[in-house]
PDB file of C-alpha atoms in Angstrom:
ATOM      1  CA  UNK A   7      10.641   9.361 -14.846  1.00 82.00           C
ATOM      2  CA  UNK A   8      10.160   6.177 -12.116  1.00 80.00           C
ATOM      3  CA  UNK A   9       6.995   4.385 -12.265  1.00 91.00           C
ATOM      4  CA  UNK A  10       4.982   1.448 -11.520  1.00 95.00           C
ATOM      5  CA  UNK A  11       2.264   1.089 -14.206  1.00 96.00           C
ATOM      6  CA  UNK A  12      -0.470  -0.661 -14.938  1.00 96.00           C
ATOM      7  CA  UNK A  13      -2.574  -2.216 -17.455  1.00 97.00           C
ATOM      8  CA  UNK A  14      -5.398  -1.936 -17.423  1.00 97.00           C
ATOM      9  CA  UNK A  15      -6.828   0.605 -15.405  1.00 95.00           C
ATOM     10  CA  UNK A  16     -10.243  -0.289 -15.216  1.00 96.00           C
ATOM     11  CA  UNK A  17     -11.791  -3.472 -16.398  1.00 97.00           C
ATOM     12  CA  UNK A  18     -15.632  -4.715 -16.738  1.00 97.00           C
ATOM     13  CA  UNK A  19     -15.588  -8.355 -17.088  1.00 96.00           C
ATOM     14  CA  UNK A  20     -17.522 -11.609 -16.724  1.00 96.00           C
ATOM     15  CA  UNK A  21     -16.945 -14.209 -14.372  1.00 97.00           C
ATOM     16  CA  UNK A  22     -15.090 -17.206 -15.983  1.00 96.00           C
ATOM     17  CA  UNK A  23     -13.470 -15.148 -17.601  1.00 97.00           C
ATOM     18  CA  UNK A  24      -9.684 -16.211 -17.802  1.00 97.00           C
ATOM     19  CA  UNK A  25      -7.568 -12.114 -17.328  1.00 97.00           C
ATOM     20  CA  UNK A  26      -4.197 -10.396 -17.040  1.00 98.00           C
ATOM     21  CA  UNK A  27      -3.495  -7.451 -14.803  1.00 98.00           C
ATOM     22  CA  UNK A  28      -0.050  -6.346 -16.107  1.00 98.00           C
ATOM     23  CA  UNK A  29       2.389  -4.491 -13.720  1.00 98.00           C
ATOM     24  CA  UNK A  30       5.791  -3.154 -14.597  1.00 98.00           C
ATOM     25  CA  UNK A  31       8.555  -0.974 -12.662  1.00 97.00           C
ATOM     26  CA  UNK A  32      11.038   1.072 -14.735  1.00 95.00           C
ATOM     27  CA  UNK A  33      13.723   1.041 -11.423  1.00 93.00           C
ATOM     28  CA  UNK A  34      15.207  -2.104 -11.549  1.00 93.00           C
ATOM     29  CA  UNK A  35      13.613  -3.298  -8.343  1.00 93.00           C
ATOM     30  CA  UNK A  36      13.785  -6.567  -6.971  1.00 92.00           C
ATOM     31  CA  UNK A  37      10.781  -7.037  -4.807  1.00 91.00           C
ATOM     32  CA  UNK A  38       7.157  -6.547  -6.175  1.00 94.00           C
ATOM     33  CA  UNK A  39       3.821  -7.549  -5.135  1.00 94.00           C
ATOM     34  CA  UNK A  40       0.350  -7.458  -5.297  1.00 96.00           C
ATOM     35  CA  UNK A  41      -2.456  -5.780  -3.108  1.00 96.00           C
ATOM     36  CA  UNK A  42      -6.005  -5.692  -3.196  1.00 96.00           C
ATOM     37  CA  UNK A  43      -8.485  -3.063  -1.191  1.00 94.00           C
ATOM     38  CA  UNK A  44     -11.755  -3.102  -0.049  1.00 93.00           C
ATOM     39  CA  UNK A  45     -13.992  -0.903   1.848  1.00 87.00           C
ATOM     40  CA  UNK A  46     -13.350  -1.508   5.103  1.00 84.00           C
ATOM     41  CA  UNK A  47     -10.398  -4.023   5.120  1.00 87.00           C
ATOM     42  CA  UNK A  48      -7.699  -1.861   3.796  1.00 87.00           C
ATOM     43  CA  UNK A  49      -4.992  -3.278   1.755  1.00 92.00           C
ATOM     44  CA  UNK A  50      -4.284  -6.852   1.737  1.00 93.00           C
ATOM     45  CA  UNK A  51      -1.526  -9.173   0.647  1.00 93.00           C
ATOM     46  CA  UNK A  52      -2.089 -11.047  -2.547  1.00 96.00           C
ATOM     47  CA  UNK A  53       1.398 -12.302  -3.806  1.00 95.00           C
ATOM     48  CA  UNK A  54       5.373 -11.358  -3.442  1.00 93.00           C
ATOM     49  CA  UNK A  55       8.310 -11.718  -5.175  1.00 93.00           C
ATOM     50  CA  UNK A  56      11.670 -11.121  -3.890  1.00 89.00           C
ATOM     51  CA  UNK A  57      13.635 -11.718  -7.691  1.00 90.00           C
ATOM     52  CA  UNK A  58      12.899 -13.533 -10.922  1.00 92.00           C
ATOM     53  CA  UNK A  59      11.491 -16.294 -10.718  1.00 92.00           C
ATOM     54  CA  UNK A  60      10.727 -16.237  -6.812  1.00 91.00           C
ATOM     55  CA  UNK A  61       7.104 -15.950  -5.704  1.00 93.00           C
ATOM     56  CA  UNK A  62       5.255 -16.564  -2.429  1.00 91.00           C
ATOM     57  CA  UNK A  63       1.922 -16.112  -1.202  1.00 92.00           C
ATOM     58  CA  UNK A  64       0.370 -13.437   0.567  1.00 91.00           C
ATOM     59  CA  UNK A  65      -2.394 -13.260   3.229  1.00 90.00           C
ATOM     60  CA  UNK A  66      -5.238 -13.902   0.075  1.00 95.00           C
ATOM     61  CA  UNK A  67      -3.843 -16.086  -2.609  1.00 96.00           C
ATOM     62  CA  UNK A  68      -6.918 -18.022  -3.429  1.00 97.00           C
ATOM     63  CA  UNK A  69      -7.708 -17.738  -7.179  1.00 97.00           C
ATOM     64  CA  UNK A  70      -5.147 -15.678  -8.038  1.00 98.00           C
ATOM     65  CA  UNK A  71      -1.353 -16.337 -10.446  1.00 97.00           C
ATOM     66  CA  UNK A  72       1.440 -15.039 -10.742  1.00 97.00           C
ATOM     67  CA  UNK A  73       4.724 -15.285 -12.650  1.00 95.00           C
ATOM     68  CA  UNK A  74       8.497 -12.955 -12.652  1.00 96.00           C
ATOM     69  CA  UNK A  75      10.226 -13.958 -15.599  1.00 96.00           C
ATOM     70  CA  UNK A  76      11.449 -10.780 -16.146  1.00 96.00           C
ATOM     71  CA  UNK A  77      12.438  -8.407 -13.426  1.00 95.00           C
ATOM     72  CA  UNK A  78      10.937  -5.334 -14.269  1.00 97.00           C
ATOM     73  CA  UNK A  79       7.165  -7.381 -14.726  1.00 97.00           C
ATOM     74  CA  UNK A  80       4.966  -9.035 -12.541  1.00 98.00           C
ATOM     75  CA  UNK A  81       1.845 -10.068 -14.005  1.00 98.00           C
ATOM     76  CA  UNK A  82      -1.367 -11.026 -11.547  1.00 98.00           C
ATOM     77  CA  UNK A  83      -3.758 -14.027 -13.656  1.00 98.00           C
ATOM     78  CA  UNK A  84      -6.879 -14.365 -12.872  1.00 97.00           C
ATOM     79  CA  UNK A  85      -7.723 -17.870 -14.097  1.00 96.00           C
ATOM     80  CA  UNK A  86     -11.332 -18.315 -13.217  1.00 97.00           C
ATOM     81  CA  UNK A  87     -12.763 -14.813 -11.600  1.00 97.00           C
ATOM     82  CA  UNK A  88     -15.770 -14.687  -9.751  1.00 97.00           C
ATOM     83  CA  UNK A  89     -17.551 -11.464  -8.063  1.00 97.00           C
ATOM     84  CA  UNK A  90     -16.025 -11.727  -4.946  1.00 96.00           C
ATOM     85  CA  UNK A  91     -12.711 -10.679  -6.652  1.00 98.00           C
ATOM     86  CA  UNK A  92     -14.407  -7.735  -7.632  1.00 97.00           C
ATOM     87  CA  UNK A  93     -12.004  -4.722  -6.225  1.00 97.00           C
ATOM     88  CA  UNK A  94      -9.445  -2.415  -6.568  1.00 96.00           C
ATOM     89  CA  UNK A  95      -5.435  -3.509  -7.638  1.00 97.00           C
ATOM     90  CA  UNK A  96      -2.056  -2.297  -6.593  1.00 96.00           C
ATOM     91  CA  UNK A  97       0.896  -3.340  -7.655  1.00 96.00           C
ATOM     92  CA  UNK A  98       3.779  -2.536  -5.822  1.00 94.00           C
ATOM     93  CA  UNK A  99       8.000  -2.527  -6.119  1.00 93.00           C
ATOM     94  CA  UNK A 100      10.924  -1.589  -3.670  1.00 89.00           C
ATOM     95  CA  UNK A 101      14.628  -2.059  -4.097  1.00 85.00           C
ATOM     96  CA  UNK A 102      14.466  -5.025  -1.690  1.00 73.00           C
ATOM     97  CA  UNK A 103      13.602  -6.334   1.514  1.00 66.00           C
ATOM     98  CA  UNK A 104      15.269  -4.144   3.975  1.00 69.00           C
ATOM     99  CA  UNK A 105      12.919  -1.929   5.959  1.00 62.00           C
ATOM    100  CA  UNK A 106      15.083   1.261   4.637  1.00 68.00           C
ATOM    101  CA  UNK A 107      13.400   0.657   1.373  1.00 77.00           C
ATOM    102  CA  UNK A 108      10.013   2.605   0.437  1.00 81.00           C
ATOM    103  CA  UNK A 109       7.103   0.822  -1.178  1.00 84.00           C
ATOM    104  CA  UNK A 110       6.131   2.158  -4.628  1.00 90.00           C
ATOM    105  CA  UNK A 111       2.672   1.648  -5.624  1.00 92.00           C
ATOM    106  CA  UNK A 112       0.851   1.980  -9.047  1.00 93.00           C
ATOM    107  CA  UNK A 113      -1.858   3.812  -9.478  1.00 92.00           C
ATOM    108  CA  UNK A 114      -4.701   0.494  -9.440  1.00 94.00           C
ATOM    109  CA  UNK A 115      -6.727  -1.494 -11.256  1.00 96.00           C
ATOM    110  CA  UNK A 116     -10.233  -1.000 -10.580  1.00 96.00           C
ATOM    111  CA  UNK A 117     -11.777  -4.706 -11.358  1.00 97.00           C
ATOM    112  CA  UNK A 118     -15.390  -5.432 -11.493  1.00 97.00           C
ATOM    113  CA  UNK A 119     -16.437  -9.428 -12.338  1.00 97.00           C
ATOM    114  CA  UNK A 120     -19.991 -10.175 -13.014  1.00 97.00           C
TER     115      UNK A 120
ATOM    116  CA  UNK B  73      -1.707 -11.266  13.637  1.00 86.00           C
ATOM    117  CA  UNK B  74      -0.695  -7.987  13.686  1.00 90.00           C
ATOM    118  CA  UNK B  75      -4.226  -5.348  12.801  1.00 93.00           C
ATOM    119  CA  UNK B  76      -3.646  -2.000  12.935  1.00 95.00           C
ATOM    120  CA  UNK B  77      -6.337   1.234  13.851  1.00 95.00           C
ATOM    121  CA  UNK B  78      -7.058   4.406  12.142  1.00 96.00           C
ATOM    122  CA  UNK B  79      -8.953   6.577  13.958  1.00 92.00           C
ATOM    123  CA  UNK B  80     -11.010   8.587  12.811  1.00 92.00           C
ATOM    124  CA  UNK B  81     -12.148   7.386   9.938  1.00 93.00           C
ATOM    125  CA  UNK B  82     -13.048  10.576   8.215  1.00 96.00           C
ATOM    126  CA  UNK B  83     -12.286  14.259   9.174  1.00 95.00           C
ATOM    127  CA  UNK B  84     -13.315  17.291   8.158  1.00 97.00           C
ATOM    128  CA  UNK B  85     -11.924  20.712   8.599  1.00 96.00           C
ATOM    129  CA  UNK B  86     -11.209  24.070   8.147  1.00 97.00           C
ATOM    130  CA  UNK B  87      -8.424  25.203   5.749  1.00 97.00           C
ATOM    131  CA  UNK B  88      -4.864  26.083   8.213  1.00 97.00           C
ATOM    132  CA  UNK B  89      -5.988  24.460  11.127  1.00 97.00           C
ATOM    133  CA  UNK B  90      -3.225  21.952  12.482  1.00 97.00           C
ATOM    134  CA  UNK B  91      -4.947  18.541  13.004  1.00 95.00           C
ATOM    135  CA  UNK B  92      -4.016  14.717  14.065  1.00 96.00           C
ATOM    136  CA  UNK B  93      -4.186  11.510  12.529  1.00 97.00           C
ATOM    137  CA  UNK B  94      -3.769   8.467  14.565  1.00 97.00           C
ATOM    138  CA  UNK B  95      -2.829   4.881  13.830  1.00 97.00           C
ATOM    139  CA  UNK B  96      -2.312   1.844  16.268  1.00 97.00           C
ATOM    140  CA  UNK B  97      -1.256  -1.404  16.121  1.00 97.00           C
ATOM    141  CA  UNK B  98      -1.046  -4.461  18.232  1.00 96.00           C
ATOM    142  CA  UNK B  99       2.105  -6.124  17.667  1.00 92.00           C
ATOM    143  CA  UNK B 100       4.798  -4.387  18.258  1.00 90.00           C
ATOM    144  CA  UNK B 101       7.378  -6.632  15.830  1.00 88.00           C
ATOM    145  CA  UNK B 102       7.667  -4.388  12.990  1.00 90.00           C
ATOM    146  CA  UNK B 103      10.297  -3.080  11.096  1.00 87.00           C
ATOM    147  CA  UNK B 104       8.870   0.139  10.247  1.00 90.00           C
ATOM    148  CA  UNK B 105       5.707   2.401   9.864  1.00 93.00           C
ATOM    149  CA  UNK B 106       4.868   4.118   6.641  1.00 93.00           C
ATOM    150  CA  UNK B 107       2.066   6.926   6.506  1.00 96.00           C
ATOM    151  CA  UNK B 108       1.209   6.999   2.763  1.00 95.00           C
ATOM    152  CA  UNK B 109      -1.727   9.740   0.901  1.00 96.00           C
ATOM    153  CA  UNK B 110      -4.145   7.836  -1.608  1.00 95.00           C
ATOM    154  CA  UNK B 111      -6.026   9.845  -3.815  1.00 92.00           C
ATOM    155  CA  UNK B 112      -9.137   9.567  -5.914  1.00 82.00           C
ATOM    156  CA  UNK B 113      -8.230   7.435  -8.966  1.00 74.00           C
ATOM    157  CA  UNK B 114      -4.115   7.301  -7.888  1.00 77.00           C
ATOM    158  CA  UNK B 115      -1.576   4.940  -6.483  1.00 83.00           C
ATOM    159  CA  UNK B 116      -0.697   5.739  -3.321  1.00 90.00           C
ATOM    160  CA  UNK B 117       2.011   7.924  -2.136  1.00 91.00           C
ATOM    161  CA  UNK B 118       4.544   7.551   0.064  1.00 90.00           C
ATOM    162  CA  UNK B 119       4.987  10.586   2.565  1.00 95.00           C
ATOM    163  CA  UNK B 120       7.428   9.642   5.862  1.00 94.00           C
ATOM    164  CA  UNK B 121       8.757   6.552   6.397  1.00 92.00           C
ATOM    165  CA  UNK B 122       9.640   5.909  10.208  1.00 93.00           C
ATOM    166  CA  UNK B 123      12.047   2.922  11.333  1.00 90.00           C
ATOM    167  CA  UNK B 124      11.293   1.084  14.513  1.00 90.00           C
ATOM    168  CA  UNK B 125      14.296   2.876  16.103  1.00 91.00           C
ATOM    169  CA  UNK B 126      13.425   6.478  15.346  1.00 93.00           C
ATOM    170  CA  UNK B 127      10.874   8.192  16.733  1.00 95.00           C
ATOM    171  CA  UNK B 128       9.652  11.049  14.142  1.00 95.00           C
ATOM    172  CA  UNK B 129      10.403  11.559  10.924  1.00 95.00           C
ATOM    173  CA  UNK B 130      10.037  15.207   9.546  1.00 96.00           C
ATOM    174  CA  UNK B 131       8.822  16.517   5.815  1.00 95.00           C
ATOM    175  CA  UNK B 132       7.569  20.251   5.129  1.00 96.00           C
ATOM    176  CA  UNK B 133       4.223  20.294   7.036  1.00 97.00           C
ATOM    177  CA  UNK B 134       4.087  17.185   8.014  1.00 97.00           C
ATOM    178  CA  UNK B 135       5.305  15.245  10.981  1.00 97.00           C
ATOM    179  CA  UNK B 136       5.145  11.332  12.097  1.00 97.00           C
ATOM    180  CA  UNK B 137       5.637  10.077  15.233  1.00 97.00           C
ATOM    181  CA  UNK B 138       6.455   6.541  16.425  1.00 97.00           C
ATOM    182  CA  UNK B 139       5.859   4.452  19.935  1.00 96.00           C
ATOM    183  CA  UNK B 140       6.447   1.073  19.436  1.00 93.00           C
ATOM    184  CA  UNK B 141       5.918   0.259  22.766  1.00 92.00           C
ATOM    185  CA  UNK B 142       3.063   1.421  23.014  1.00 95.00           C
ATOM    186  CA  UNK B 143       1.701   0.666  19.232  1.00 96.00           C
ATOM    187  CA  UNK B 144       0.901   4.491  18.109  1.00 97.00           C
ATOM    188  CA  UNK B 145       1.609   6.237  15.736  1.00 97.00           C
ATOM    189  CA  UNK B 146       0.784   9.922  15.093  1.00 97.00           C
ATOM    190  CA  UNK B 147       1.384  11.959  11.600  1.00 97.00           C
ATOM    191  CA  UNK B 148       0.532  15.841  12.459  1.00 97.00           C
ATOM    192  CA  UNK B 149      -0.370  18.108   9.281  1.00 97.00           C
ATOM    193  CA  UNK B 150       0.457  22.045   9.991  1.00 97.00           C
ATOM    194  CA  UNK B 151      -1.611  24.066   8.034  1.00 97.00           C
ATOM    195  CA  UNK B 152      -4.101  22.896   6.284  1.00 97.00           C
ATOM    196  CA  UNK B 153      -4.300  23.044   2.868  1.00 97.00           C
ATOM    197  CA  UNK B 154      -7.766  22.213   0.656  1.00 97.00           C
ATOM    198  CA  UNK B 155      -4.894  19.734  -1.189  1.00 96.00           C
ATOM    199  CA  UNK B 156      -4.199  17.869   1.695  1.00 97.00           C
ATOM    200  CA  UNK B 157      -8.065  16.430   1.345  1.00 97.00           C
ATOM    201  CA  UNK B 158      -7.140  12.611   0.510  1.00 97.00           C
ATOM    202  CA  UNK B 159      -7.338   9.807   2.179  1.00 96.00           C
ATOM    203  CA  UNK B 160      -4.256   8.951   4.668  1.00 97.00           C
ATOM    204  CA  UNK B 161      -3.197   5.232   4.964  1.00 97.00           C
ATOM    205  CA  UNK B 162      -0.605   3.938   7.765  1.00 96.00           C
ATOM    206  CA  UNK B 163       1.093   0.639   7.651  1.00 94.00           C
ATOM    207  CA  UNK B 164       3.733  -1.350   9.598  1.00 93.00           C
ATOM    208  CA  UNK B 165       6.210  -3.645   7.794  1.00 88.00           C
ATOM    209  CA  UNK B 166       6.229  -7.001   9.486  1.00 83.00           C
ATOM    210  CA  UNK B 167       9.791  -8.563  10.170  1.00 73.00           C
ATOM    211  CA  UNK B 168       9.095 -11.828   8.778  1.00 69.00           C
ATOM    212  CA  UNK B 169      11.608 -11.958   6.629  1.00 61.00           C
ATOM    213  CA  UNK B 170       9.989 -10.461   3.242  1.00 66.00           C
ATOM    214  CA  UNK B 171       8.577  -7.366   2.826  1.00 67.00           C
ATOM    215  CA  UNK B 172       4.847  -7.130   4.104  1.00 78.00           C
ATOM    216  CA  UNK B 173       2.935  -3.882   4.784  1.00 85.00           C
ATOM    217  CA  UNK B 174      -0.161  -4.497   7.151  1.00 91.00           C
ATOM    218  CA  UNK B 175      -2.253  -1.651   6.426  1.00 93.00           C
ATOM    219  CA  UNK B 176      -4.681   0.098   8.812  1.00 94.00           C
ATOM    220  CA  UNK B 177      -7.864   1.315   6.911  1.00 90.00           C
ATOM    221  CA  UNK B 178      -7.412   5.091   6.830  1.00 94.00           C
ATOM    222  CA  UNK B 179      -8.845   8.176   7.240  1.00 96.00           C
ATOM    223  CA  UNK B 180     -10.643  10.349   5.080  1.00 96.00           C
ATOM    224  CA  UNK B 181      -9.417  13.650   5.127  1.00 97.00           C
ATOM    225  CA  UNK B 182     -11.552  17.034   3.901  1.00 97.00           C
ATOM    226  CA  UNK B 183     -10.021  20.057   4.422  1.00 97.00           C
ATOM    227  CA  UNK B 184     -12.218  23.012   2.911  1.00 97.00           C
ATOM    228  CA  UNK B 185     -11.461  26.356   2.098  1.00 95.00           C
TER     229      UNK B 185
END
């Protein structure tokens, strides 16, 4: 089954404790990205990757890091999480950057930072 | 800066009604517009994708229209069912050279039996 998976699905952590949220897709997609969703603000893009070893900042990259060492994986790293990073996070992927390609979303990771 | 607005924020209808969800955007320089469905605890499911050169797309009971010049899109749901209850999001793909979707804040739909 074609899908985007994220782990963990739920995470409660404390301020400053480094964490990684994994994202993996089995569709051989080139393009992957991370979004966060907050009430009243909608989904906002954090980082995106056009291919292996090619990443760039989205609208709200502060406090996050990413890497793309393999085509299928695009982990999101929070080096020192803070309470304002409490949010619902989505990973997405698509075949490429053409407008004809739909983006497929993972199930989301709900992160709480206390 | 692109802004996407969805009205209403919430909608409650009885089963069987036809309904329209609205989406407006401020910058008409878009590649496409997508409608998504979001269920609690689940990800986003793409419903319809309309290219900037198209006027509408249909899938089953769903019909989405796009008027790029006026910055508007509507999602029409025919003969609504309780299973249609979800949050509906519209998003525009900006022609910035990479895939950046700008989302609206959604319409939360409740269809009661």
